[in-house]
Structures are given as C-alpha cells and as structure tokens.
PDB file of C-alpha atoms and ligand atoms in Angstrom:
ATOM      1  CA  UNK A  31       0.000   0.000   0.000  1.00 29.00           C
ATOM      2  CA  UNK A  32       1.401   3.403  -0.922  1.00 32.00           C
ATOM      3  CA  UNK A  33       1.857   6.265   1.501  1.00 35.00           C
ATOM      4  CA  UNK A  34      -0.745   8.219  -0.456  1.00 35.00           C
ATOM      5  CA  UNK A  35      -3.307   5.538   0.122  1.00 32.00           C
ATOM      6  CA  UNK A  36      -2.395   5.267   3.781  1.00 36.00           C
ATOM      7  CA  UNK A  37      -3.016   8.984   4.331  1.00 35.00           C
ATOM      8  CA  UNK A  38      -6.385   8.732   2.625  1.00 34.00           C
ATOM      9  CA  UNK A  39      -7.419   6.062   5.089  1.00 37.00           C
ATOM     10  CA  UNK A  40      -6.364   8.194   8.022  1.00 37.00           C
ATOM     11  CA  UNK A  41      -8.813  10.884   7.017  1.00 37.00           C
ATOM     12  CA  UNK A  42     -10.008  11.417  10.572  1.00 45.00           C
ATOM     13  CA  UNK A  43      -7.987  10.702  13.625  1.00 52.00           C
ATOM     14  CA  UNK A  44     -10.078  10.721  16.745  1.00 54.00           C
ATOM     15  CA  UNK A  45      -8.224  10.507  19.957  1.00 55.00           C
ATOM     16  CA  UNK A  46      -9.799   8.443  22.669  1.00 57.00           C
ATOM     17  CA  UNK A  47      -9.467  11.154  25.266  1.00 46.00           C
ATOM     18  CA  UNK A  48     -12.449  12.334  27.221  1.00 38.00           C
ATOM     19  CA  UNK A  49     -13.034  15.510  25.244  1.00 32.00           C
ATOM     20  CA  UNK A  50     -13.158  14.244  21.685  1.00 32.00           C
ATOM     21  CA  UNK A  51     -16.010  12.255  20.220  1.00 33.00           C
ATOM     22  CA  UNK A  52     -15.237   8.753  19.271  1.00 38.00           C
ATOM     23  CA  UNK A  53     -16.744   5.300  19.251  1.00 38.00           C
ATOM     24  CA  UNK A  54     -18.413   3.803  22.244  1.00 43.00           C
ATOM     25  CA  UNK A  55     -18.036   0.494  23.981  1.00 49.00           C
ATOM     26  CA  UNK A  56     -20.864  -1.695  22.829  1.00 52.00           C
ATOM     27  CA  UNK A  57     -20.764  -5.242  24.056  1.00 59.00           C
ATOM     28  CA  UNK A  58     -18.390  -4.297  26.844  1.00 82.00           C
ATOM     29  CA  UNK A  59     -19.116  -5.623  30.301  1.00 88.00           C
ATOM     30  CA  UNK A  60     -18.194  -4.734  33.863  1.00 91.00           C
ATOM     31  CA  UNK A  61     -14.850  -6.240  34.822  1.00 93.00           C
ATOM     32  CA  UNK A  62     -14.812  -8.644  37.766  1.00 94.00           C
ATOM     33  CA  UNK A  63     -13.766  -6.232  40.579  1.00 94.00           C
ATOM     34  CA  UNK A  64      -9.973  -6.164  41.022  1.00 94.00           C
ATOM     35  CA  UNK A  65      -9.384  -8.819  38.363  1.00 96.00           C
ATOM     36  CA  UNK A  66      -7.154  -6.270  36.551  1.00 97.00           C
ATOM     37  CA  UNK A  67      -4.901  -5.204  39.455  1.00 97.00           C
ATOM     38  CA  UNK A  68      -2.483  -3.387  37.110  1.00 98.00           C
ATOM     39  CA  UNK A  69      -5.139  -0.866  36.037  1.00 97.00           C
ATOM     40  CA  UNK A  70      -4.405   2.775  36.774  1.00 97.00           C
ATOM     41  CA  UNK A  71      -6.938   5.588  36.766  1.00 95.00           C
ATOM     42  CA  UNK A  72      -4.935   8.584  35.570  1.00 95.00           C
ATOM     43  CA  UNK A  73      -6.187  12.003  36.661  1.00 95.00           C
ATOM     44  CA  UNK A  74      -4.750  14.706  34.416  1.00 94.00           C
ATOM     45  CA  UNK A  75      -4.494  18.215  35.831  1.00 95.00           C
ATOM     46  CA  UNK A  76      -4.677  20.493  32.807  1.00 94.00           C
ATOM     47  CA  UNK A  77      -3.125  23.963  32.702  1.00 95.00           C
ATOM     48  CA  UNK A  78      -6.586  25.586  32.554  1.00 95.00           C
ATOM     49  CA  UNK A  79      -7.508  23.955  35.873  1.00 93.00           C
ATOM     50  CA  UNK A  80      -9.688  21.247  34.333  1.00 92.00           C
ATOM     51  CA  UNK A  81      -9.334  17.591  35.246  1.00 91.00           C
ATOM     52  CA  UNK A  82      -9.464  14.941  32.548  1.00 90.00           C
ATOM     53  CA  UNK A  83      -8.940  11.196  32.669  1.00 91.00           C
ATOM     54  CA  UNK A  84      -6.962   8.539  30.902  1.00 93.00           C
ATOM     55  CA  UNK A  85      -6.183   4.938  31.670  1.00 95.00           C
ATOM     56  CA  UNK A  86      -2.766   3.533  32.418  1.00 97.00           C
ATOM     57  CA  UNK A  87      -1.134   0.393  33.772  1.00 98.00           C
ATOM     58  CA  UNK A  88       1.435  -0.424  36.389  1.00 98.00           C
ATOM     59  CA  UNK A  89       4.792  -1.763  35.144  1.00 98.00           C
ATOM     60  CA  UNK A  90       6.508  -1.976  38.530  1.00 97.00           C
ATOM     61  CA  UNK A  91       6.381  -0.115  41.856  1.00 97.00           C
ATOM     62  CA  UNK A  92       7.874   3.060  40.316  1.00 98.00           C
ATOM     63  CA  UNK A  93       6.413   3.350  36.804  1.00 98.00           C
ATOM     64  CA  UNK A  94       3.054   3.622  35.070  1.00 98.00           C
ATOM     65  CA  UNK A  95       2.653   3.373  31.326  1.00 98.00           C
ATOM     66  CA  UNK A  96       0.083   5.391  29.391  1.00 97.00           C
ATOM     67  CA  UNK A  97      -0.328   7.203  26.048  1.00 96.00           C
ATOM     68  CA  UNK A  98       1.763  10.245  25.070  1.00 96.00           C
ATOM     69  CA  UNK A  99      -1.394  12.147  24.080  1.00 94.00           C
ATOM     70  CA  UNK A 100      -2.491  11.917  27.743  1.00 95.00           C
ATOM     71  CA  UNK A 101       0.129  14.547  28.630  1.00 96.00           C
ATOM     72  CA  UNK A 102      -0.950  17.163  31.169  1.00 96.00           C
ATOM     73  CA  UNK A 103       0.542  19.742  33.528  1.00 97.00           C
ATOM     74  CA  UNK A 104       0.688  17.179  36.311  1.00 96.00           C
ATOM     75  CA  UNK A 105      -0.985  13.947  37.286  1.00 98.00           C
ATOM     76  CA  UNK A 106      -2.410  11.894  40.121  1.00 97.00           C
ATOM     77  CA  UNK A 107      -2.716   8.146  39.691  1.00 97.00           C
ATOM     78  CA  UNK A 108      -5.098   5.872  41.580  1.00 96.00           C
ATOM     79  CA  UNK A 109      -4.377   2.185  42.157  1.00 97.00           C
ATOM     80  CA  UNK A 110      -6.670  -0.566  43.408  1.00 96.00           C
ATOM     81  CA  UNK A 111      -9.774   1.121  41.976  1.00 95.00           C
ATOM     82  CA  UNK A 112     -12.856  -0.667  40.706  1.00 94.00           C
ATOM     83  CA  UNK A 113     -15.636   1.850  41.343  1.00 92.00           C
ATOM     84  CA  UNK A 114     -14.221   5.374  41.206  1.00 89.00           C
ATOM     85  CA  UNK A 115     -16.695   6.454  43.903  1.00 88.00           C
ATOM     86  CA  UNK A 116     -15.507   3.753  46.284  1.00 82.00           C
ATOM     87  CA  UNK A 117     -12.645   4.718  48.541  1.00 72.00           C
ATOM     88  CA  UNK A 118     -11.541   1.568  50.333  1.00 76.00           C
ATOM     89  CA  UNK A 119      -7.841   0.905  49.956  1.00 86.00           C
ATOM     90  CA  UNK A 120      -7.315   3.126  46.927  1.00 93.00           C
ATOM     91  CA  UNK A 121      -3.712   4.359  46.691  1.00 96.00           C
ATOM     92  CA  UNK A 122      -3.342   7.849  45.268  1.00 96.00           C
ATOM     93  CA  UNK A 123       0.164   8.807  44.190  1.00 98.00           C
ATOM     94  CA  UNK A 124       1.421  11.873  42.340  1.00 98.00           C
ATOM     95  CA  UNK A 125       3.871  11.817  39.472  1.00 98.00           C
ATOM     96  CA  UNK A 126       7.431  13.026  39.804  1.00 97.00           C
ATOM     97  CA  UNK A 127       8.259  13.098  36.113  1.00 97.00           C
ATOM     98  CA  UNK A 128       6.575  12.258  32.818  1.00 98.00           C
ATOM     99  CA  UNK A 129       8.495  10.726  29.911  1.00 98.00           C
ATOM    100  CA  UNK A 130       6.511  11.035  26.674  1.00 98.00           C
ATOM    101  CA  UNK A 131       8.200   9.265  23.752  1.00 97.00           C
ATOM    102  CA  UNK A 132      10.635  11.717  22.111  1.00 96.00           C
ATOM    103  CA  UNK A 133       9.247  10.857  18.671  1.00 96.00           C
ATOM    104  CA  UNK A 134       5.546  11.020  19.494  1.00 95.00           C
ATOM    105  CA  UNK A 135       3.844  12.555  16.466  1.00 94.00           C
ATOM    106  CA  UNK A 136       0.707  14.475  17.485  1.00 91.00           C
ATOM    107  CA  UNK A 137      -0.685  14.277  13.944  1.00 90.00           C
ATOM    108  CA  UNK A 138      -0.230  10.609  13.112  1.00 91.00           C
ATOM    109  CA  UNK A 139      -0.069   9.446  16.763  1.00 93.00           C
ATOM    110  CA  UNK A 140       2.954   7.303  15.956  1.00 95.00           C
ATOM    111  CA  UNK A 141       4.856   6.458  19.183  1.00 96.00           C
ATOM    112  CA  UNK A 142       1.865   7.303  21.384  1.00 96.00           C
ATOM    113  CA  UNK A 143       3.492   6.002  24.583  1.00 97.00           C
ATOM    114  CA  UNK A 144       4.525   7.685  27.834  1.00 98.00           C
ATOM    115  CA  UNK A 145       6.033   6.550  31.120  1.00 98.00           C
ATOM    116  CA  UNK A 146       5.211   8.214  34.446  1.00 98.00           C
ATOM    117  CA  UNK A 147       7.625   7.952  37.364  1.00 98.00           C
ATOM    118  CA  UNK A 148       5.803   7.987  40.696  1.00 98.00           C
ATOM    119  CA  UNK A 149       6.831  10.204  43.619  1.00 97.00           C
ATOM    120  CA  UNK A 150       6.519   7.253  45.995  1.00 97.00           C
ATOM    121  CA  UNK A 151       6.503   3.529  45.380  1.00 97.00           C
ATOM    122  CA  UNK A 152       3.228   1.708  44.740  1.00 98.00           C
ATOM    123  CA  UNK A 153       2.413  -0.835  47.435  1.00 97.00           C
ATOM    124  CA  UNK A 154       1.595  -4.163  45.857  1.00 97.00           C
ATOM    125  CA  UNK A 155      -1.350  -6.140  47.260  1.00 96.00           C
ATOM    126  CA  UNK A 156      -4.101  -8.442  46.039  1.00 94.00           C
ATOM    127  CA  UNK A 157      -5.647  -5.443  44.246  1.00 96.00           C
ATOM    128  CA  UNK A 158      -2.418  -3.768  43.054  1.00 98.00           C
ATOM    129  CA  UNK A 159       0.044  -5.635  40.842  1.00 98.00           C
ATOM    130  CA  UNK A 160       2.225  -5.007  37.810  1.00 98.00           C
ATOM    131  CA  UNK A 161       1.441  -6.399  34.351  1.00 98.00           C
ATOM    132  CA  UNK A 162       4.182  -8.144  32.350  1.00 97.00           C
ATOM    133  CA  UNK A 163       4.992  -6.691  28.949  1.00 96.00           C
ATOM    134  CA  UNK A 164       4.838  -8.778  25.800  1.00 94.00           C
ATOM    135  CA  UNK A 165       8.255  -9.748  24.490  1.00 88.00           C
ATOM    136  CA  UNK A 166       9.371  -9.796  20.898  1.00 75.00           C
ATOM    137  CA  UNK A 167       6.933 -11.605  18.707  1.00 73.00           C
ATOM    138  CA  UNK A 168       7.162 -13.523  15.489  1.00 74.00           C
ATOM    139  CA  UNK A 169       4.842 -11.291  13.473  1.00 75.00           C
ATOM    140  CA  UNK A 170       1.651 -13.281  14.072  1.00 86.00           C
ATOM    141  CA  UNK A 171      -1.094 -11.176  15.667  1.00 93.00           C
ATOM    142  CA  UNK A 172      -1.798 -11.960  19.316  1.00 93.00           C
ATOM    143  CA  UNK A 173      -5.136 -13.666  19.950  1.00 88.00           C
ATOM    144  CA  UNK A 174      -7.853 -13.212  22.593  1.00 91.00           C
ATOM    145  CA  UNK A 175      -7.319  -9.573  23.430  1.00 95.00           C
ATOM    146  CA  UNK A 176      -9.297  -7.322  25.690  1.00 94.00           C
ATOM    147  CA  UNK A 177      -9.246  -3.678  26.683  1.00 94.00           C
ATOM    148  CA  UNK A 178     -10.177  -2.597  30.220  1.00 94.00           C
ATOM    149  CA  UNK A 179     -11.029   1.019  31.014  1.00 92.00           C
ATOM    150  CA  UNK A 180     -13.226   3.597  32.724  1.00 90.00           C
ATOM    151  CA  UNK A 181     -13.960   5.288  29.390  1.00 84.00           C
ATOM    152  CA  UNK A 182     -17.458   6.311  28.459  1.00 76.00           C
ATOM    153  CA  UNK A 183     -19.879   3.514  27.717  1.00 75.00           C
ATOM    154  CA  UNK A 184     -22.244   5.766  25.802  1.00 69.00           C
ATOM    155  CA  UNK A 185     -21.538   8.323  23.104  1.00 59.00           C
ATOM    156  CA  UNK A 186     -23.912  10.796  24.746  1.00 63.00           C
ATOM    157  CA  UNK A 187     -22.553  10.450  28.227  1.00 67.00           C
ATOM    158  CA  UNK A 188     -20.584  13.360  29.640  1.00 64.00           C
ATOM    159  CA  UNK A 189     -18.887  11.218  32.250  1.00 71.00           C
ATOM    160  CA  UNK A 190     -16.465   8.384  32.434  1.00 78.00           C
ATOM    161  CA  UNK A 191     -17.818   5.057  33.627  1.00 85.00           C
ATOM    162  CA  UNK A 192     -17.796   4.792  37.440  1.00 88.00           C
ATOM    163  CA  UNK A 193     -16.976   1.074  37.238  1.00 90.00           C
ATOM    164  CA  UNK A 194     -14.132  -0.566  35.366  1.00 93.00           C
ATOM    165  CA  UNK A 195     -15.434  -2.053  32.130  1.00 91.00           C
ATOM    166  CA  UNK A 196     -13.726  -4.283  29.606  1.00 91.00           C
ATOM    167  CA  UNK A 197     -14.344  -5.288  26.038  1.00 91.00           C
ATOM    168  CA  UNK A 198     -12.993  -8.163  23.932  1.00 92.00           C
ATOM    169  CA  UNK A 199     -11.384  -7.146  20.663  1.00 93.00           C
ATOM    170  CA  UNK A 200     -10.053  -9.111  17.683  1.00 94.00           C
ATOM    171  CA  UNK A 201      -6.960  -7.703  16.037  1.00 96.00           C
ATOM    172  CA  UNK A 202      -7.044  -7.191  12.287  1.00 95.00           C
ATOM    173  CA  UNK A 203      -4.315  -7.531   9.706  1.00 94.00           C
ATOM    174  CA  UNK A 204      -4.102  -4.002   8.266  1.00 91.00           C
ATOM    175  CA  UNK A 205      -1.110  -2.669   6.386  1.00 90.00           C
ATOM    176  CA  UNK A 206      -1.573   0.998   7.355  1.00 89.00           C
ATOM    177  CA  UNK A 207      -1.581  -0.061  11.007  1.00 92.00           C
ATOM    178  CA  UNK A 208       1.439  -2.281  10.502  1.00 92.00           C
ATOM    179  CA  UNK A 209       3.447   0.524   8.868  1.00 93.00           C
ATOM    180  CA  UNK A 210       2.848   2.845  11.822  1.00 93.00           C
ATOM    181  CA  UNK A 211       3.557   0.233  14.508  1.00 94.00           C
ATOM    182  CA  UNK A 212      -0.020  -0.115  15.693  1.00 95.00           C
ATOM    183  CA  UNK A 213      -2.111  -3.135  16.495  1.00 96.00           C
ATOM    184  CA  UNK A 214      -5.650  -2.448  15.315  1.00 95.00           C
ATOM    185  CA  UNK A 215      -9.158  -3.750  15.877  1.00 94.00           C
ATOM    186  CA  UNK A 216     -12.282  -2.730  14.035  1.00 90.00           C
ATOM    187  CA  UNK A 217     -15.970  -2.768  14.773  1.00 82.00           C
ATOM    188  CA  UNK A 218     -18.834  -1.362  16.751  1.00 77.00           C
ATOM    189  CA  UNK A 219     -17.194  -2.479  19.974  1.00 77.00           C
ATOM    190  CA  UNK A 220     -13.940  -1.101  21.239  1.00 78.00           C
ATOM    191  CA  UNK A 221     -12.358   1.432  23.539  1.00 79.00           C
ATOM    192  CA  UNK A 222     -14.014   4.839  23.937  1.00 74.00           C
ATOM    193  CA  UNK A 223     -13.208   8.304  25.220  1.00 72.00           C
ATOM    194  CA  UNK A 224     -11.352   8.094  28.505  1.00 78.00           C
ATOM    195  CA  UNK A 225      -9.910   4.658  27.718  1.00 88.00           C
ATOM    196  CA  UNK A 226      -6.747   6.121  26.133  1.00 92.00           C
ATOM    197  CA  UNK A 227      -3.532   5.005  27.758  1.00 95.00           C
ATOM    198  CA  UNK A 228      -4.983   1.737  29.031  1.00 95.00           C
ATOM    199  CA  UNK A 229      -3.533  -1.628  28.060  1.00 97.00           C
ATOM    200  CA  UNK A 230      -4.363  -4.013  25.233  1.00 96.00           C
ATOM    201  CA  UNK A 231      -4.160  -7.294  27.142  1.00 97.00           C
ATOM    202  CA  UNK A 232      -3.719 -10.478  25.118  1.00 96.00           C
ATOM    203  CA  UNK A 233      -2.174 -13.943  25.388  1.00 90.00           C
ATOM    204  CA  UNK A 234      -0.941 -14.936  28.853  1.00 91.00           C
ATOM    205  CA  UNK A 235      -2.396 -11.715  30.288  1.00 95.00           C
ATOM    206  CA  UNK A 236       0.512  -9.639  29.008  1.00 96.00           C
ATOM    207  CA  UNK A 237       0.331  -6.023  27.829  1.00 97.00           C
ATOM    208  CA  UNK A 238       0.726  -5.959  24.041  1.00 97.00           C
ATOM    209  CA  UNK A 239      -0.405  -2.409  23.363  1.00 97.00           C
ATOM    210  CA  UNK A 240      -1.442   1.002  24.652  1.00 96.00           C
ATOM    211  CA  UNK A 241      -4.872   2.358  23.674  1.00 94.00           C
ATOM    212  CA  UNK A 242      -4.122   5.257  21.330  1.00 94.00           C
ATOM    213  CA  UNK A 243      -6.629   6.524  18.815  1.00 91.00           C
ATOM    214  CA  UNK A 244      -9.364   5.684  16.352  1.00 88.00           C
ATOM    215  CA  UNK A 245      -9.533   6.374  12.653  1.00 87.00           C
ATOM    216  CA  UNK A 246     -12.596   6.412  10.448  1.00 83.00           C
ATOM    217  CA  UNK A 247     -11.832   4.499   7.242  1.00 81.00           C
ATOM    218  CA  UNK A 248     -12.020   6.616   4.109  1.00 77.00           C
ATOM    219  CA  UNK A 249     -14.049   3.855   2.485  1.00 78.00           C
ATOM    220  CA  UNK A 250     -16.648   3.908   5.273  1.00 78.00           C
ATOM    221  CA  UNK A 251     -17.258   1.059   7.665  1.00 81.00           C
ATOM    222  CA  UNK A 252     -16.743   0.929  11.395  1.00 85.00           C
ATOM    223  CA  UNK A 253     -13.923   2.796  13.136  1.00 85.00           C
ATOM    224  CA  UNK A 254     -10.475   1.262  13.406  1.00 90.00           C
ATOM    225  CA  UNK A 255      -9.055   1.381  16.933  1.00 91.00           C
ATOM    226  CA  UNK A 256      -5.291   1.668  17.218  1.00 94.00           C
ATOM    227  CA  UNK A 257      -2.986   0.446  19.985  1.00 95.00           C
ATOM    228  CA  UNK A 258       0.707   1.452  20.134  1.00 96.00           C
ATOM    229  CA  UNK A 259       2.678  -1.810  19.860  1.00 96.00           C
ATOM    230  CA  UNK A 260       4.554  -2.635  23.043  1.00 96.00           C
ATOM    231  CA  UNK A 261       6.939  -5.194  21.456  1.00 93.00           C
ATOM    232  CA  UNK A 262       8.182  -2.328  19.233  1.00 91.00           C
ATOM    233  CA  UNK A 263       8.604   0.043  22.226  1.00 92.00           C
ATOM    234  CA  UNK A 264      10.252  -2.423  24.585  1.00 93.00           C
ATOM    235  CA  UNK A 265      13.787  -1.095  24.212  1.00 93.00           C
ATOM    236  CA  UNK A 266      12.584   2.487  24.700  1.00 96.00           C
ATOM    237  CA  UNK A 267      10.598   1.472  27.811  1.00 96.00           C
ATOM    238  CA  UNK A 268      13.500  -0.359  29.446  1.00 95.00           C
ATOM    239  CA  UNK A 269      16.018   2.349  28.495  1.00 95.00           C
ATOM    240  CA  UNK A 270      13.784   5.167  29.792  1.00 97.00           C
ATOM    241  CA  UNK A 271      13.099   3.447  33.117  1.00 96.00           C
ATOM    242  CA  UNK A 272      16.767   2.655  33.667  1.00 95.00           C
ATOM    243  CA  UNK A 273      17.855   6.220  32.889  1.00 92.00           C
ATOM    244  CA  UNK A 274      15.153   7.702  35.123  1.00 91.00           C
ATOM    245  CA  UNK A 275      16.351   5.595  38.070  1.00 86.00           C
ATOM    246  CA  UNK A 276      20.029   6.439  37.504  1.00 80.00           C
ATOM    247  CA  UNK A 277      19.490  10.191  37.300  1.00 66.00           C
ATOM    248  CA  UNK A 278      17.527  10.273  40.572  1.00 55.00           C
TER     249      UNK A 278
HETATM  250  C1  LIG B  50      -0.502  20.404  39.927  1.00 74.31           C
HETATM  251  O1  LIG B  50       0.012  21.704  39.731  1.00 74.31           O
HETATM  252  C2  LIG B  50      -0.739  22.709  40.358  1.00 74.31           C
HETATM  253  C3  LIG B  50      -0.127  24.042  39.974  1.00 74.31           C
HETATM  254  O2  LIG B  50       1.263  24.022  40.064  1.00 74.31           O
HETATM  255  C4  LIG B  50      -0.735  22.495  41.882  1.00 74.31           C
HETATM  256  O3  LIG B  50      -1.534  23.472  42.492  1.00 74.31           O
HETATM  257  C5  LIG B  50      -1.312  21.141  42.163  1.00 74.31           C
HETATM  258  O4  LIG B  50      -1.255  20.866  43.534  1.00 74.31           O
HETATM  259  C6  LIG B  50      -0.561  20.082  41.400  1.00 74.31           C
HETATM  260  N1  LIG B  50      -1.253  18.829  41.593  1.00 74.31           N
HETATM  261  C7  LIG B  50      -0.589  17.743  41.904  1.00 74.31           C
HETATM  262  C8  LIG B  50      -1.422  16.538  42.049  1.00 74.31           C
HETATM  263  O5  LIG B  50       0.615  17.712  42.053  1.00 74.31           O
HETATM  264  C1  LIG B  51       3.932  13.476  11.708  1.00 74.31           C
HETATM  265  O1  LIG B  51       2.954  12.789  10.962  1.00 74.31           O
HETATM  266  C2  LIG B  51       2.484  13.505   9.833  1.00 74.31           C
HETATM  267  C3  LIG B  51       1.307  12.720   9.240  1.00 74.31           C
HETATM  268  O2  LIG B  51       1.678  11.391   8.975  1.00 74.31           O
HETATM  269  C4  LIG B  51       3.628  13.720   8.850  1.00 74.31           C
HETATM  270  O3  LIG B  51       3.170  14.456   7.755  1.00 74.31           O
HETATM  271  C5  LIG B  51       4.739  14.480   9.557  1.00 74.31           C
HETATM  272  O4  LIG B  51       5.852  14.586   8.718  1.00 74.31           O
HETATM  273  C6  LIG B  51       5.148  13.766  10.850  1.00 74.31           C
HETATM  274  N1  LIG B  51       6.074  14.608  11.579  1.00 74.31           N
HETATM  275  C7  LIG B  51       7.287  14.187  11.917  1.00 74.31           C
HETATM  276  C8  LIG B  51       8.110  15.150  12.694  1.00 74.31           C
HETATM  277  O5  LIG B  51       7.698  13.060  11.639  1.00 74.31           O
HETATM  278  C1  LIG B  52     -13.912 -12.507  26.005  1.00 74.31           C
HETATM  279  O1  LIG B  52     -12.757 -13.303  25.866  1.00 74.31           O
HETATM  280  C2  LIG B  52     -12.591 -14.239  26.915  1.00 74.31           C
HETATM  281  C3  LIG B  52     -11.222 -14.887  26.765  1.00 74.31           C
HETATM  282  O2  LIG B  52     -10.910 -15.117  25.440  1.00 74.31           O
HETATM  283  C4  LIG B  52     -13.736 -15.244  26.865  1.00 74.31           C
HETATM  284  O3  LIG B  52     -13.578 -16.204  27.907  1.00 74.31           O
HETATM  285  C5  LIG B  52     -15.043 -14.492  27.053  1.00 74.31           C
HETATM  286  O4  LIG B  52     -16.127 -15.374  26.913  1.00 74.31           O
HETATM  287  C6  LIG B  52     -15.173 -13.370  26.015  1.00 74.31           C
HETATM  288  N1  LIG B  52     -16.338 -12.572  26.361  1.00 74.31           N
HETATM  289  C7  LIG B  52     -17.204 -12.138  25.469  1.00 74.31           C
HETATM  290  C8  LIG B  52     -18.315 -11.285  25.980  1.00 74.31           C
HETATM  291  O5  LIG B  52     -17.111 -12.414  24.276  1.00 74.31           O
END
C-alpha cells in the first residue's frame, strides 16, 4: 500500500481522550472487581484547571505506562480502583516526572506512549500488581485480546464510567496499522473516550499495546481502533526506566 493511500485512510484521527467524540463500547461488560490489578486511573491536571482522565497500567512499583497524548501539567494516579466512587484501599500517588516518547507525532499518533515515574513507590497487594509486557513476537497477531477502562460507555454520556469495564477485541491484519507500529481492531465495539492510555491485554495476560486513537476508514465502515505496539517500544521502555532511576 502506498503512503498516499495510507493517508487517505487516516482521514479522521479521533483521539480516545475524554473531550473528543469517538466510538463507544458496545458489548463491553463490567470487569470482575480487582481482576485487573495493574489498572491505573490517571487524573490529568490540565493547565486551565480542568481535570481529565486517561487509563494507564502499572509496570513496577515506580512506573506507570500510558499514552503520550495523555500529557498534562501534572498527574495523580489511583491504584486498586474498581468503582471510582468507592474509597476503600485506593492508593493515590502523584507523578514526579513524565516521559513522553521523544518521537511522538501528534498528527499521526505514531509512538503514542509515555512513562510516568511515581513520587513514591506503589504498594503491591491483592488489588495492586504489575502487568508483564509482551516480548518480541514472530509477526503473528496476538489472539484473545481485551481492553479494560473507565472510558465512556455511551456516546452521549458526559462522564467516564464509574466502574471498570472491559471489552474483547479481535486484532485485524491491516497494512496501514502495521506501517505505523499499531495493532488495530475494528468494529462497533472497542475502547471509547477516557480509555486512552490503558492496556491491550492479550495472550498470557501480558500487555501488548497502549490504547491510542481511532480512525474512520475513508471507504466507510466501522472505526479502526489503534494500539501502540509494546513489542516495538520495549527497548525504549526499558532504556527510559533505567535512565530515570540512575538520574535520581
Ligand atoms: C498540579 O500543579 C498545580 C499548579 O502548580 C498544583 O496546584 C497542584 O497541587 C498540582 N497537583 C498535583 C497533584 O501535584
Ligand atoms: C507526523 O505525521 C504527519 C502525518 O503522517 C507527517 O506528515 C509528519 O511529517 C510527521 N512529523 C514528523 C516530525 O515526523
Ligand atoms: C472474552 O474473551 C474471553 C477470553 O478469550 C472469553 O472467555 C469471554 O467469553 C469473552 N467474552 C465475550 C463477551 O465475548
């Protein structure tokens, strides 16, 4: 597929943040409480004083991974959350430093990954655990994937979902996605606004991707949801975490 054709397909890029319209989760269901102990609710303090939300996931006791387009002035993360209105045993930790990918492209959303270093270590428990990252893969698409998140469950809703939801997705073989290092799924069901930055969880419960953005195909048809590929970012992730610890 030529570059020209690729750009035609990417006629609309909709970010899955909570202020841009996008698809909605249809066919999603409430997650079993605390069955996704790596899930992070990311509160973004914007420079205009507003608060917006993204998802994220815990890599170890010092670092959370999310999407680069979830950048904000500063952040508070919550761990051990199922219902955002519940308060029992939720850990709230602020962020010491954010590391958006140096080559994040805000137009194409290539390299839409960011690491957040916490000001104090996360305390692991039954409800708070890290997720392993997918290693290098042989090119075959991972099977049985799902996306958890507190994103909106309804296009008309103004609010994020109070309870953690999740939706199964099937990855598609799409050349435009492949060329930009995304995994993609397509259909009426998928992540929605507020789900950005959350994990694409596949085989063996490992994180294979980061929820990034949706594109509306030029040719019509349902939206294509894009997830930044973790196997392609692995070296950057490990390098960034190591450097951040050394320079402390
Ligand atoms: C974010 O920055 C603002 C302004 O500097 C400050 O008032 C606020 O306390 C900070 N929030 C967090 C969670 O650090
Ligand atoms: C970012 O992506 C756009 C659209 O694909 C492209 O035109 C532009 O050159 C890219 N910018 C950089 C700095 O790579
Ligand atoms: C989602 O996927 C899981 C694991 O592959 C499966 O057990 C479950 O039945 C699926 N749920 C739905 C609603 O399709």
